[in-house]
Structure formats: structure tokens, C-alpha cells
Short mmCIF file of C-alpha atoms in Angstrom, two decimals:
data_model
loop_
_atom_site.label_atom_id
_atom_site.label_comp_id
_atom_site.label_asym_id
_atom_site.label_seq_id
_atom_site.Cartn_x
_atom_site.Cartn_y
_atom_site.Cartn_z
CA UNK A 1 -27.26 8.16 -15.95
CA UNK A 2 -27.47 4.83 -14.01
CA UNK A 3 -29.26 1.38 -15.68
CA UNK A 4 -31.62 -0.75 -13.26
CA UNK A 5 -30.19 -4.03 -12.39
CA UNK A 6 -32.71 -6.64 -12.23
CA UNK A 7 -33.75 -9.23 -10.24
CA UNK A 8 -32.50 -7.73 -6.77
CA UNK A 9 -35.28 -7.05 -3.44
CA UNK A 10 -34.13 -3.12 -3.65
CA UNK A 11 -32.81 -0.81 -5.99
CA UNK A 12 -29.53 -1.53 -8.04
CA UNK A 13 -28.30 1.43 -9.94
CA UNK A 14 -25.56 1.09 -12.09
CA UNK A 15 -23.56 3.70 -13.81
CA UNK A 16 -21.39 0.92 -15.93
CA UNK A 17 -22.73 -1.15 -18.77
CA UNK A 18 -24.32 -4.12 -17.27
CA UNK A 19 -22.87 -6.42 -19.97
CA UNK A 20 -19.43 -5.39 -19.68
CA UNK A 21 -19.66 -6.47 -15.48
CA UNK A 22 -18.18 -10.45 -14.60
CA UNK A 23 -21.15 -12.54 -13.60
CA UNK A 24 -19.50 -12.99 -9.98
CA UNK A 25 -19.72 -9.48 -9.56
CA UNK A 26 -23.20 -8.86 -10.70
CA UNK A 27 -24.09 -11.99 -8.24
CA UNK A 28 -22.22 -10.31 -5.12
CA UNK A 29 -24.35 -7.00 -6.02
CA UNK A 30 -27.84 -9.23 -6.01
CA UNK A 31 -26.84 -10.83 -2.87
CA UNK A 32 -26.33 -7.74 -1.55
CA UNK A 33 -29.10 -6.22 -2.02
CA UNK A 34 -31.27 -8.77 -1.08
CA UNK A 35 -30.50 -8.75 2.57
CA UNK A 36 -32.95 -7.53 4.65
CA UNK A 37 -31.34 -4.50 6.45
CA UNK A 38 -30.46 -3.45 3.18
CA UNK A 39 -32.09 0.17 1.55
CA UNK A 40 -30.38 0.60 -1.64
CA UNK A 41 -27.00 -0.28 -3.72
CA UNK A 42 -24.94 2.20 -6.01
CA UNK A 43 -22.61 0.65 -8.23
CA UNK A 44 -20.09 3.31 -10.09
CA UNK A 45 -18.19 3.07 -13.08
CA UNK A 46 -15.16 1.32 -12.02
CA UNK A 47 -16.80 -1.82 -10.71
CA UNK A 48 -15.46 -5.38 -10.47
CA UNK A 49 -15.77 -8.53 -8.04
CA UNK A 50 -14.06 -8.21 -4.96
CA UNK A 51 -13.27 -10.13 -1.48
CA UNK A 52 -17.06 -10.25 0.23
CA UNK A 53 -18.59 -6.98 -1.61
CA UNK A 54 -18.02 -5.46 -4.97
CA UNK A 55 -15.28 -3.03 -5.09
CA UNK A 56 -16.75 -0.19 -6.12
CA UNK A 57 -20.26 -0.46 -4.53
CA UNK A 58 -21.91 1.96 -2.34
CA UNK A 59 -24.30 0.17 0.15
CA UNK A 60 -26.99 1.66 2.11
CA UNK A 61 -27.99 -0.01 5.06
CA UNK A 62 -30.70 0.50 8.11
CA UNK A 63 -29.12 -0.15 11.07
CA UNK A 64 -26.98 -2.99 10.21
CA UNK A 65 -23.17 -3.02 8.44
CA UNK A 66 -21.19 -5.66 6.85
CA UNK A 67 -17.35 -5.43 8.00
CA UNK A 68 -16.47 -7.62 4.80
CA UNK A 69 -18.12 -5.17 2.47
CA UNK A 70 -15.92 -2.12 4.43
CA UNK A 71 -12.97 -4.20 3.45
CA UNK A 72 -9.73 -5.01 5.16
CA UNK A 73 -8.24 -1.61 4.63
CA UNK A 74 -10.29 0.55 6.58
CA UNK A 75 -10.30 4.43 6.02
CA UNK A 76 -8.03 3.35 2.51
CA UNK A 77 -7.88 6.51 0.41
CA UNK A 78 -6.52 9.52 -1.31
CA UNK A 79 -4.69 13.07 -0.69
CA UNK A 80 -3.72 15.58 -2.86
CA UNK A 81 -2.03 19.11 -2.59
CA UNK A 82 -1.80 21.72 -5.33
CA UNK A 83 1.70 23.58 -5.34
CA UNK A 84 2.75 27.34 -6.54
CA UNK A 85 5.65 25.12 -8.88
CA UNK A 86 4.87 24.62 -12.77
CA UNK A 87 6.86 21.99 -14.52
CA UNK A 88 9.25 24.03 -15.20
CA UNK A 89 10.85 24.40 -11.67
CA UNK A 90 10.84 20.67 -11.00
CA UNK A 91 14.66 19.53 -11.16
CA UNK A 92 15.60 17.74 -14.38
CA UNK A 93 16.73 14.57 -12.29
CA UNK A 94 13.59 13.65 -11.52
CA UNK A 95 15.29 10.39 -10.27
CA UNK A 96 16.60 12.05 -7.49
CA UNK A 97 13.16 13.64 -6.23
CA UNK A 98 11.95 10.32 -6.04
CA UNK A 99 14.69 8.82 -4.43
CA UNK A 100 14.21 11.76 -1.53
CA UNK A 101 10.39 11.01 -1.10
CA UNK A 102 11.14 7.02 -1.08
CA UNK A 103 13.76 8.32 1.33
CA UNK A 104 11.00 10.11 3.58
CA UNK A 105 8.09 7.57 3.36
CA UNK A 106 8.54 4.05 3.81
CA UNK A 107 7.12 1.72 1.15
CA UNK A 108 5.97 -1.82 0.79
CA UNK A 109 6.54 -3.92 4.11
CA UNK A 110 8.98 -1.16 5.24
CA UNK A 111 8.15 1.35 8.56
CA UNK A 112 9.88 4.17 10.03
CA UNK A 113 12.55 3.28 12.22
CA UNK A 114 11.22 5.78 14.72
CA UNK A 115 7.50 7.56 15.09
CA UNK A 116 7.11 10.35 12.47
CA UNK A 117 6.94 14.26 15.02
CA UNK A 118 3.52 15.25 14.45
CA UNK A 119 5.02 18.63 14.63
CA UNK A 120 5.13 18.22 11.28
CA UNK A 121 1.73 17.16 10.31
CA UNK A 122 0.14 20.82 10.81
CA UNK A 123 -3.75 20.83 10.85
CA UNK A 124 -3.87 17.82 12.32
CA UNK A 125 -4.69 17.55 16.13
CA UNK A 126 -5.24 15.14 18.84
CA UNK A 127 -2.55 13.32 18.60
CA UNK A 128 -2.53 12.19 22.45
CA UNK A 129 -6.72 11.24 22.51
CA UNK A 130 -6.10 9.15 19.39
CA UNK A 131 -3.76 6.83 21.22
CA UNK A 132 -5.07 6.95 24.30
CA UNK A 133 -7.84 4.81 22.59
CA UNK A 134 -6.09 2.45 21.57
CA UNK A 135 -6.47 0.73 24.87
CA UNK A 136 -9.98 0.59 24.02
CA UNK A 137 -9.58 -1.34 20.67
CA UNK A 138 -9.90 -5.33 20.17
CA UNK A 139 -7.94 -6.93 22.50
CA UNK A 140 -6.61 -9.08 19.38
CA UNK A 141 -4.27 -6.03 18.35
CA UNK A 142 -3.39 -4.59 21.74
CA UNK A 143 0.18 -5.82 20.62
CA UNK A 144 0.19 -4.26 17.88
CA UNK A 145 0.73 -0.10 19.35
CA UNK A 146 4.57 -0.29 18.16
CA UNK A 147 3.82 -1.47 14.75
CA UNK A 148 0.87 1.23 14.46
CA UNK A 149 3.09 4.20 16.01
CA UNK A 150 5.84 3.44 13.49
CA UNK A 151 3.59 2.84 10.41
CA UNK A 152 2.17 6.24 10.59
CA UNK A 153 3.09 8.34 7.80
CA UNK A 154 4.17 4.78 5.20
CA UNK A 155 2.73 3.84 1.90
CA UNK A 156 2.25 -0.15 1.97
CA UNK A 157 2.60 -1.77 -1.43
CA UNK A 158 -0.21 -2.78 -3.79
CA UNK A 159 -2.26 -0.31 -5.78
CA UNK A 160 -0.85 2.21 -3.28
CA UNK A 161 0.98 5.41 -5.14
CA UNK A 162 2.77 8.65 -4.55
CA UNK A 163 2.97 11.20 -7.28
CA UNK A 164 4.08 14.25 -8.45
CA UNK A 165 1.81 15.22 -11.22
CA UNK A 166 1.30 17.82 -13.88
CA UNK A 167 -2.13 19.45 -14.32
CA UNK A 168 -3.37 19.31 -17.84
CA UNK A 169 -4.81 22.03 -20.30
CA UNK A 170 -6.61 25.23 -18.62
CA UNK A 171 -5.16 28.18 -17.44
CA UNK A 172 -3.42 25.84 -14.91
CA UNK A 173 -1.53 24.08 -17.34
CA UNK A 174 1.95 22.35 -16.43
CA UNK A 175 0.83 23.47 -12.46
CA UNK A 176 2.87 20.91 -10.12
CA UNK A 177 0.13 18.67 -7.79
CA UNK A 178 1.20 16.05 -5.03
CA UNK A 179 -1.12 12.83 -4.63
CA UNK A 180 -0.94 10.10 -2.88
CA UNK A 181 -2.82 6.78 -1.87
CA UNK A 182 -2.96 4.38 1.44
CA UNK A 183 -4.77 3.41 4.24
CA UNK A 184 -5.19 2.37 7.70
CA UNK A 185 -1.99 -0.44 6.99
CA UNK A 186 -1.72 -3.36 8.81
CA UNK A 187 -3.67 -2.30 11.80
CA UNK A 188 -6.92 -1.33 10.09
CA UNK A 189 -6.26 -4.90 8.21
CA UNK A 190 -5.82 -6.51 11.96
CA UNK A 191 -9.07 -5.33 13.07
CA UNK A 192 -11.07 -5.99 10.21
CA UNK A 193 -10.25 -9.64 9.97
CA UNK A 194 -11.36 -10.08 13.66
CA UNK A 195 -14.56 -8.33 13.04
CA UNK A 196 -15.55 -10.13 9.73
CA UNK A 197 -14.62 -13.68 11.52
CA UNK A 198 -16.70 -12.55 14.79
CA UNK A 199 -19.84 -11.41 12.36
CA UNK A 200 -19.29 -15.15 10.77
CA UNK A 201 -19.88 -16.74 13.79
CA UNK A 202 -23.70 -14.56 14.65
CA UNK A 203 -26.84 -16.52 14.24
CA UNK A 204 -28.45 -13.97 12.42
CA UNK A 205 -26.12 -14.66 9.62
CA UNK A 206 -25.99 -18.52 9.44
CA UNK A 207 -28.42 -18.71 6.66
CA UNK A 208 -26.60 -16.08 4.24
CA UNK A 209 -25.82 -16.91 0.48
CA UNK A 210 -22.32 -15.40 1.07
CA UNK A 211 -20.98 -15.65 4.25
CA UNK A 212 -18.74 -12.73 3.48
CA UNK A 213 -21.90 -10.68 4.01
CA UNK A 214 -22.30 -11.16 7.42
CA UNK A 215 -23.50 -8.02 9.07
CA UNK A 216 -23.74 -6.65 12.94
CA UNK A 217 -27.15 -5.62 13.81
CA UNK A 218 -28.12 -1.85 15.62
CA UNK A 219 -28.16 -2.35 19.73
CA UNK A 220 -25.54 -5.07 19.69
CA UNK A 221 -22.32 -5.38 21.21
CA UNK A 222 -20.54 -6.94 18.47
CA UNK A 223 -21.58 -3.75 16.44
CA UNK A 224 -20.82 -1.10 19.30
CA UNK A 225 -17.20 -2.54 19.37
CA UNK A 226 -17.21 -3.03 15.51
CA UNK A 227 -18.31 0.90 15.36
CA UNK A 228 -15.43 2.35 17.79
CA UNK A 229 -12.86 0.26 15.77
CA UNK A 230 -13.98 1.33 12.56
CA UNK A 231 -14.06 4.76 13.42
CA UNK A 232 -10.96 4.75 14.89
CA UNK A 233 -8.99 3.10 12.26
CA UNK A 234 -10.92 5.22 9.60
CA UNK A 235 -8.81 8.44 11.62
CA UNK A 236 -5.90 6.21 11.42
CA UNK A 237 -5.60 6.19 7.98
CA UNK A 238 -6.36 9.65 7.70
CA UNK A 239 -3.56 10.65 9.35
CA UNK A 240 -1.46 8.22 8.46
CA UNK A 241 -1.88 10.02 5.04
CA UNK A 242 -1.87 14.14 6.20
CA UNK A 243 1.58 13.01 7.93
CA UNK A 244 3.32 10.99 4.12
CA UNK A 245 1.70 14.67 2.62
CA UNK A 246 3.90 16.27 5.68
CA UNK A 247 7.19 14.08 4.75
CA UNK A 248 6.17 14.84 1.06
CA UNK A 249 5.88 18.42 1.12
CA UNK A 250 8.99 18.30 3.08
CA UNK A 251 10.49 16.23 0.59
CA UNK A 252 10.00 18.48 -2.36
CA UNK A 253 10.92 21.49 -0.46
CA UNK A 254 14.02 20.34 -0.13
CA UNK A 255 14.67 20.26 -3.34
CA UNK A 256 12.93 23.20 -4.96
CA UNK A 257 13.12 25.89 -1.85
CA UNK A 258 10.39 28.48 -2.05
CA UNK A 259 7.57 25.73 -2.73
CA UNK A 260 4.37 26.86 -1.25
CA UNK A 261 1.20 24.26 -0.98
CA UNK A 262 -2.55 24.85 -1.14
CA UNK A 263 -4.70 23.19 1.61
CA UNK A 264 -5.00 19.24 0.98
CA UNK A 265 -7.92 17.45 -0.61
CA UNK A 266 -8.53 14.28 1.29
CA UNK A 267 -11.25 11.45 0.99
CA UNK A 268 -11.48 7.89 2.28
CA UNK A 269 -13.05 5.31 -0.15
CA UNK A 270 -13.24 2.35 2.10
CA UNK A 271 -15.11 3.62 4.90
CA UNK A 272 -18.65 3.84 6.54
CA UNK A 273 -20.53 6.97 7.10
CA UNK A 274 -23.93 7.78 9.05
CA UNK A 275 -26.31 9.78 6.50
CA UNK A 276 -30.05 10.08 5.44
CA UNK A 277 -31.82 9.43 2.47
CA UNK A 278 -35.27 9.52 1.57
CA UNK A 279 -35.95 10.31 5.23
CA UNK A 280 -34.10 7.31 6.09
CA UNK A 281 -31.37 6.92 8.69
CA UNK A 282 -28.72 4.57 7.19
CA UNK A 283 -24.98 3.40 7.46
CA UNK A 284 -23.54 3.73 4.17
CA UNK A 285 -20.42 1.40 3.06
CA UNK A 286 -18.79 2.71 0.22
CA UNK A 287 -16.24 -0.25 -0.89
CA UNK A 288 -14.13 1.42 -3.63
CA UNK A 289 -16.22 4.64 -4.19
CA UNK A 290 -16.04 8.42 -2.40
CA UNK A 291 -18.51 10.77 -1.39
CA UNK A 292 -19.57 12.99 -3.87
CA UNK A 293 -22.45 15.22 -2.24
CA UNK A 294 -23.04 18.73 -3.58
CA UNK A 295 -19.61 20.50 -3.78
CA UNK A 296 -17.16 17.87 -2.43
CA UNK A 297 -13.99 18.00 -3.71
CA UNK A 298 -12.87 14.39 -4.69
CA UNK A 299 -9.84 12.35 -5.63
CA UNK A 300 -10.41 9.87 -8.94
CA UNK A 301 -6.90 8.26 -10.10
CA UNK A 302 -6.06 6.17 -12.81
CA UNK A 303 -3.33 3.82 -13.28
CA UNK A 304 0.71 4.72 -12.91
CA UNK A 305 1.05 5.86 -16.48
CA UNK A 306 -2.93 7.27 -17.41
CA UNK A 307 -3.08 10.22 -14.78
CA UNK A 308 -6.37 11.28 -12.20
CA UNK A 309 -9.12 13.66 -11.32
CA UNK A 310 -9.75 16.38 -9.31
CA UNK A 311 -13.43 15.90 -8.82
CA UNK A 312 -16.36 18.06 -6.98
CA UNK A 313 -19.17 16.09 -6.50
CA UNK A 314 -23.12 17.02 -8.07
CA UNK A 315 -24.51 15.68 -4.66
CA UNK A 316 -26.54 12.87 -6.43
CA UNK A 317 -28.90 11.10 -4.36
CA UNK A 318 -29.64 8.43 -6.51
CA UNK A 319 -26.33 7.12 -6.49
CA UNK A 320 -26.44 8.28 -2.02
CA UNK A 321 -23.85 11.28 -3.15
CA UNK A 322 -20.87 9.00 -4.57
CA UNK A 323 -18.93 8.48 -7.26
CA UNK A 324 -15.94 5.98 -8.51
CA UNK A 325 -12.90 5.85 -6.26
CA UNK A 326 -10.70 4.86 -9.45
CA UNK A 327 -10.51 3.37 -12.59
CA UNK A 328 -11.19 0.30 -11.33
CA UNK A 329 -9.15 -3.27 -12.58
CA UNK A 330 -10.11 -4.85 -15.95
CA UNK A 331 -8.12 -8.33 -14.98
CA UNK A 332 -6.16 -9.76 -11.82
CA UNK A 333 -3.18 -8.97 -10.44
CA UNK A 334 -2.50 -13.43 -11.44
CA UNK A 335 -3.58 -12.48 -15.06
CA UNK A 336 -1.71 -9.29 -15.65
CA UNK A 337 1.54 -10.89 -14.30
CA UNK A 338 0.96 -13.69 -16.86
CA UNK A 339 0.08 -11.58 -19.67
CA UNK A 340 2.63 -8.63 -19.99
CA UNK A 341 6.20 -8.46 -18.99
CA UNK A 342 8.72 -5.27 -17.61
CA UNK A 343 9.13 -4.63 -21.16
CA UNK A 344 5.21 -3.46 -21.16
CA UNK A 345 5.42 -1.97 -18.17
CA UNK A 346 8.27 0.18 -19.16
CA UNK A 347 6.53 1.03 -22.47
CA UNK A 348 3.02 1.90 -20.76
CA UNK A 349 4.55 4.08 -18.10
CA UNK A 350 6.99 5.85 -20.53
CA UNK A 351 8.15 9.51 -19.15
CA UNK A 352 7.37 9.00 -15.72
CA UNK A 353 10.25 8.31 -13.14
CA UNK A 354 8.73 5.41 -11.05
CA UNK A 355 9.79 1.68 -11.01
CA UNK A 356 9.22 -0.63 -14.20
CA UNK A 357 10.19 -4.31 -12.46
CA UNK A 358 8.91 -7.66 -12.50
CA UNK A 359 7.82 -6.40 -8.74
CA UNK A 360 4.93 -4.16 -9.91
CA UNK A 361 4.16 -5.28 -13.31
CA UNK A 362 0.35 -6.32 -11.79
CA UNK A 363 -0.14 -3.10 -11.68
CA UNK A 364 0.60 -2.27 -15.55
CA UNK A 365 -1.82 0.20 -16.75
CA UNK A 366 -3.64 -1.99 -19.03
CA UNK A 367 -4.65 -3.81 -16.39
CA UNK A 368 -6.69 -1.15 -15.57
CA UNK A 369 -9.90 0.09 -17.07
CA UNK A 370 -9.81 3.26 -19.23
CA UNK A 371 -9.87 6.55 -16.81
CA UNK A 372 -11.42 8.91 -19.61
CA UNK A 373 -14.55 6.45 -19.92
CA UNK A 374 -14.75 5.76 -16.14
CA UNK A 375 -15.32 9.47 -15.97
CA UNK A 376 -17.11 10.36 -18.52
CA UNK A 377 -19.97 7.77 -16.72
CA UNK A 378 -20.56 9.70 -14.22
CA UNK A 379 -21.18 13.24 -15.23
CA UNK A 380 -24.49 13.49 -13.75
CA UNK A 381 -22.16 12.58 -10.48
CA UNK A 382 -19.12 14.46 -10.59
CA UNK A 383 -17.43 17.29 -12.53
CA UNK A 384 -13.87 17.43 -13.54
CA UNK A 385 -11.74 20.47 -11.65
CA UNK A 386 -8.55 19.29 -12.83
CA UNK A 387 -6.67 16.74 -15.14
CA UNK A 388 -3.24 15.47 -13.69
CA UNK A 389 -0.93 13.48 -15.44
CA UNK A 390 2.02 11.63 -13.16
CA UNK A 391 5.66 12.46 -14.11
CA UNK A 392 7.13 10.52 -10.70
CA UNK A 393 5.12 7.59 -9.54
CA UNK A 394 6.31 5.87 -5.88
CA UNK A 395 5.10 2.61 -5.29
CA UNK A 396 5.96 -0.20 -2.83
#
């Protein structure tokens, strides 16, 4: 159940403990919800301060939308593909399996060398309407179309992860799952940045208490063209992730022929979406939180060494049909690098193959808050389908 936040012109529900929430973060939910287009906040489990909005915030607005509160990675979020493999036909060189899916998908600043054949991406259409809107986008990345073709189907760096994880418990036990998490990369970045600096500069929003919260207003045409670049970098990521599961699949197939794959659970959690509550038409911003309406199937990870969820939502309306989008960080990437070394990483993320270097000690699982409370929060919001735990972790 969620706790009233006080002190706020509409409704904050919060399913964290107020008192364990930084002040900054509680301030960037009040200023929130005391703008005027504003109809309601969520705030889930995994909540902390972020750039402009709260990660981990679900915003309802009437027809209004703040590009900061979307966040720079537009459409950012999670796949994941159950396969007929139990642990024990993985190879026992696990090393190797990674090596072929770091092989297949670039990582960190890296792109393919050529664009990714769709051919492969199966379910996924459109391929030729997509681009041919590109002409269409902000004339600020029109130089960007190489870049974009040849990021399609790579990870990026950060908190971004792919996996090959073990179910846990059930009659499922040991089952093999793929997962994986990115975005819309450095075009859905591109766009934002020109949006949130062209909302900066509106009248309507000279008076704000955080000028990170500027918004575009319904009927505008700083909205229209915020709308058809949203949407279209929202797709973006979407398929930039159904073609790494493509390259993925592939990947594993090599190396255990035979493999067969369920259909793919997908869901953004940095994205907007058009819905209605209490008879109300709003925009709703979900910064670091999925859609959880009544039977949605839904992604929740943890850290690199803690494991995820397989969600399906409860369809909640209090909390506008969401739910976390993670764990959610306990401290900064500047304070975890301070505070533990490689010799903590490689202790926290014992018996899974991934990288333990200086490179991604920030994202040490104690830096991290615990998965198993984060979910146990919100079981009036979701309920667990399946329990993974990571035995090859990718990151950039």
C-alpha cells in the first residue's frame, strides 16, 4: 500500500518509506506536483533524485509534458526471452558465451561497423517507414542517420546489461532466460537535450521552481514536434532492443544448437503514454517505472550479482497502472567508486561470468537498493511470475 506525501497541490502516493527518501528527491516530487497541468504523481519503490524528475516517478499530466522528467534516454528499457535450455545445457565455459554475445552486440561507446539485416529481427516490421521519418525529426540531429543506422541493435554502457539468467525455485527451476537493458542511445539522448533546452526558453515556464520542469503545453508547436520525436525515438529504442535479442538469440544458438525461444517480454520505462484516469485524459511520464495495468507482463531487475523479476501487473489505478522499473540506486555512481574497490566487486558478483574492473565498479551491487524489499512494496502492484538469477552479465 502507498503513504500520502504531504504538503504537495495533488496527490503523492508513495509505495517507499517516506523517511528512507533524500530530501532533494522528496523536493523534486513536491515541485512536481505542484504544477498546474499536473493530475497526480506515483512514486514506486525504487525511488531516488534524479536529473529534472525523480527516477522512479510516474507523472500524470493534462495536456502538458515535461521532456526533462521523460529523461535523456527516451524509450530506455527492458527485454527478456524464456528458452527450452535448463542450466544444464549451457556450456561449462561460460567465458566463451559471453565473449560471442560481446562479439554480436556492441557495448559501451562501440557501434556496428555496418547496419544490423533486419532479416533477422523477426516480428518486427516497418523498417523502411521508420526511417523515412527521420527526415521529419529536429533538424539538430539530421546528421546524425549514420550514427542511428549503425547503433541499432548496441548496448551503451552505464546501468545497461545483457544476461543469461537462471530461473529460480518452481517447477521451472534452473530454466535458461535471456534479458537485456538499453535504450534509444545517443539519438534519443540528441533529441531530448534539444527539447528540454527549447521548453527552457517558453514563457510559460519562466517562473518555475526547477527549471528542469519545464513543460510544452497541448495545441503548441513546440509540443507537436516534441510529440513526433518522442514517439519516434520511443520505437527506436524498441527496436534497437528486439534486434540485440535477434544477435542474442543468435548468439546462444550458436553455441547450444537446438535452442528454441518463447515470444519476448518487452517494456519501456522512460517513456510517455496517452491514458485515462478518473475520466481524465492525461499524458503519463513514467521516469524509471513500467506499466503495470491488469495482466501486463513486466521486466523488474536488480543489480549484476542480485538477479530480476518477471512481473504481471494488478492494473492499479492508484499508482496510474505502474510499478518500479528496478531496484533503484542507494548512493552515486561518485560515492560507490570511492567506497568499494574490484576486490568488492568481484566478491559481490561471485559465480557470474561478467566483468569485475575498476571500469564498472559504480555499478557494484551494493550500490543498489535491496531487490527482495523493492518487490515485496509493491504487491498490491505487481505479482512475481518468475525469479531469475544472472550467471553471465554483459556490460559496457
Amino acid at each position: 500500500m502507498y503513504t500520502a506525501v504531504e504538503g504537495a497541490r495533488v496527490p503523492i502516493r508513495m509505495w517507499a518509506d517516506p523517511q528512507s527518501v533524500e530530501e532533494a528527491a522528496l523536493r523534486q516530487l513536491r515541485n512536481v506536483a505542484d504544477l498546474p497541468w499536473v493530475h497526480g504523481v506515483a512514486v514506486m519503490p525504487d525511488v531516488h533524485y534524479g536529473k529534472g524528475a525523480t527516477v522512479g516517478s510516474v507523472i500524470a499530466m493534462r495536456d502538458a509534458v515535461s521532456p526533462a522528467a521523460v529523461g535523456v534516454d527516451i524509450g530506455c528499457g527492458m527485454s527478456a526471452v524464456r528458452t527450452s535450455l535448463t542450466a544444464k545445457d549451457l556450456p561449462d565455459d561460460l567465458g566463451a558465451l559471453r565473449g560471442r554475445i560481446e562479439a554480436a552486440v556492441p557495448v559501451g561507446f562501440h557501434l556496428h561497423k555496418s547496419p544490423v539485416n533486419t532479416a533477422v529481427v523477426h516480428g518486427v516490421g516497418g523498417w523502411d517507414r521508420f526511417w523515412g521519418a527521420f527526415g521529419d525529426l529536429h533538424p539538430g540531429v539530421q546528421d546524425l542517420r549514420t550514427r542511428a543506422h549503425l547503433q541499432v541493435g548496441s548496448l551503451g554502457g552505464g546501468n545497461h546489461f545483457i544476461e543469461v539468467c537462471l530461473e529460480q525455485g518452481g517447477a521451472d527451476e534452473g530454466r535458461v532466460w535471456l534479458m537485456l537493458h538499453s535504450g534509444s542511445r545517443n539519438i534519443g539522448k540528441e533529441l531530448a537535450e534539444r527539447h528540454i533546452g527549447v521548453a527552457r526558453k517558453l514563457p510559460h515556464n519562466a517562473d518555475l521552481p526547477d527549471r528542469d520542469l519545464a513543460v510544452f503545453v497541448a495545441g503548441t508547436p513546440e509540443m507537436a514536434a516534441y510529440r513526433r520525436d518522442l514517439f519516434w525515438a520511443q520505437d527506436y529504442a524498441a527496436r534497437n532492443r528486439a534486434t540485440m535479442v535477434a544477435l542474442v538469440k543468435l548468439a546462444l544458438a550458436d553455441t547450444v544448437p537446438g535452442v528454441r525461444f518463447d515470444d519476448a517480454i518487452s517494456c519501456h520505462h522512460n517513456y510517455v503514454a496517452e491514458e485515462t484516469y478518473d475520466g481524465v485524459d492525461v499524458l503519463v511520464t513514467r521516469k524509471g517505472a513500467i506499466r503495470a495495468g491488469n495482466g501486463d507482463l513486466g521486466i523488474i531487475p536488480g543489480s549484476m550479482g542480485t538477479g530480476s523479476y518477471i512481473v504481471r501487473g494488478l492494473g492499479n489505478e492508484s499508482a496510474f497502472h505502474s510499478a518500479s522499473h528496478g531496484a533503484g540506486r542507494r548512493m552515486s555512481r561518485t560515492k560507490a567508486k570511492k567506497m568499494f574497490t574490484e576486490v568488492d566487486l568481484a566478491a559481490q558478483t561471485e559465480g557470474v561470468e561478467c566483468r569485475k574492473d575498476a571500469g564498472v565498479v559504480d555499478e557494484i551491487p551494493a550500490a543498489y537498493k535491496d531487490i527482495r524489499t523493492v518487490i515485496e512494496a509493491q504487491a498490491d502492484l505487481v505479482e512475481v511470475v518468475a525469479h531469475l538469477k544472472q550467471v553471465i552479465c554483459v556490460k559496457g
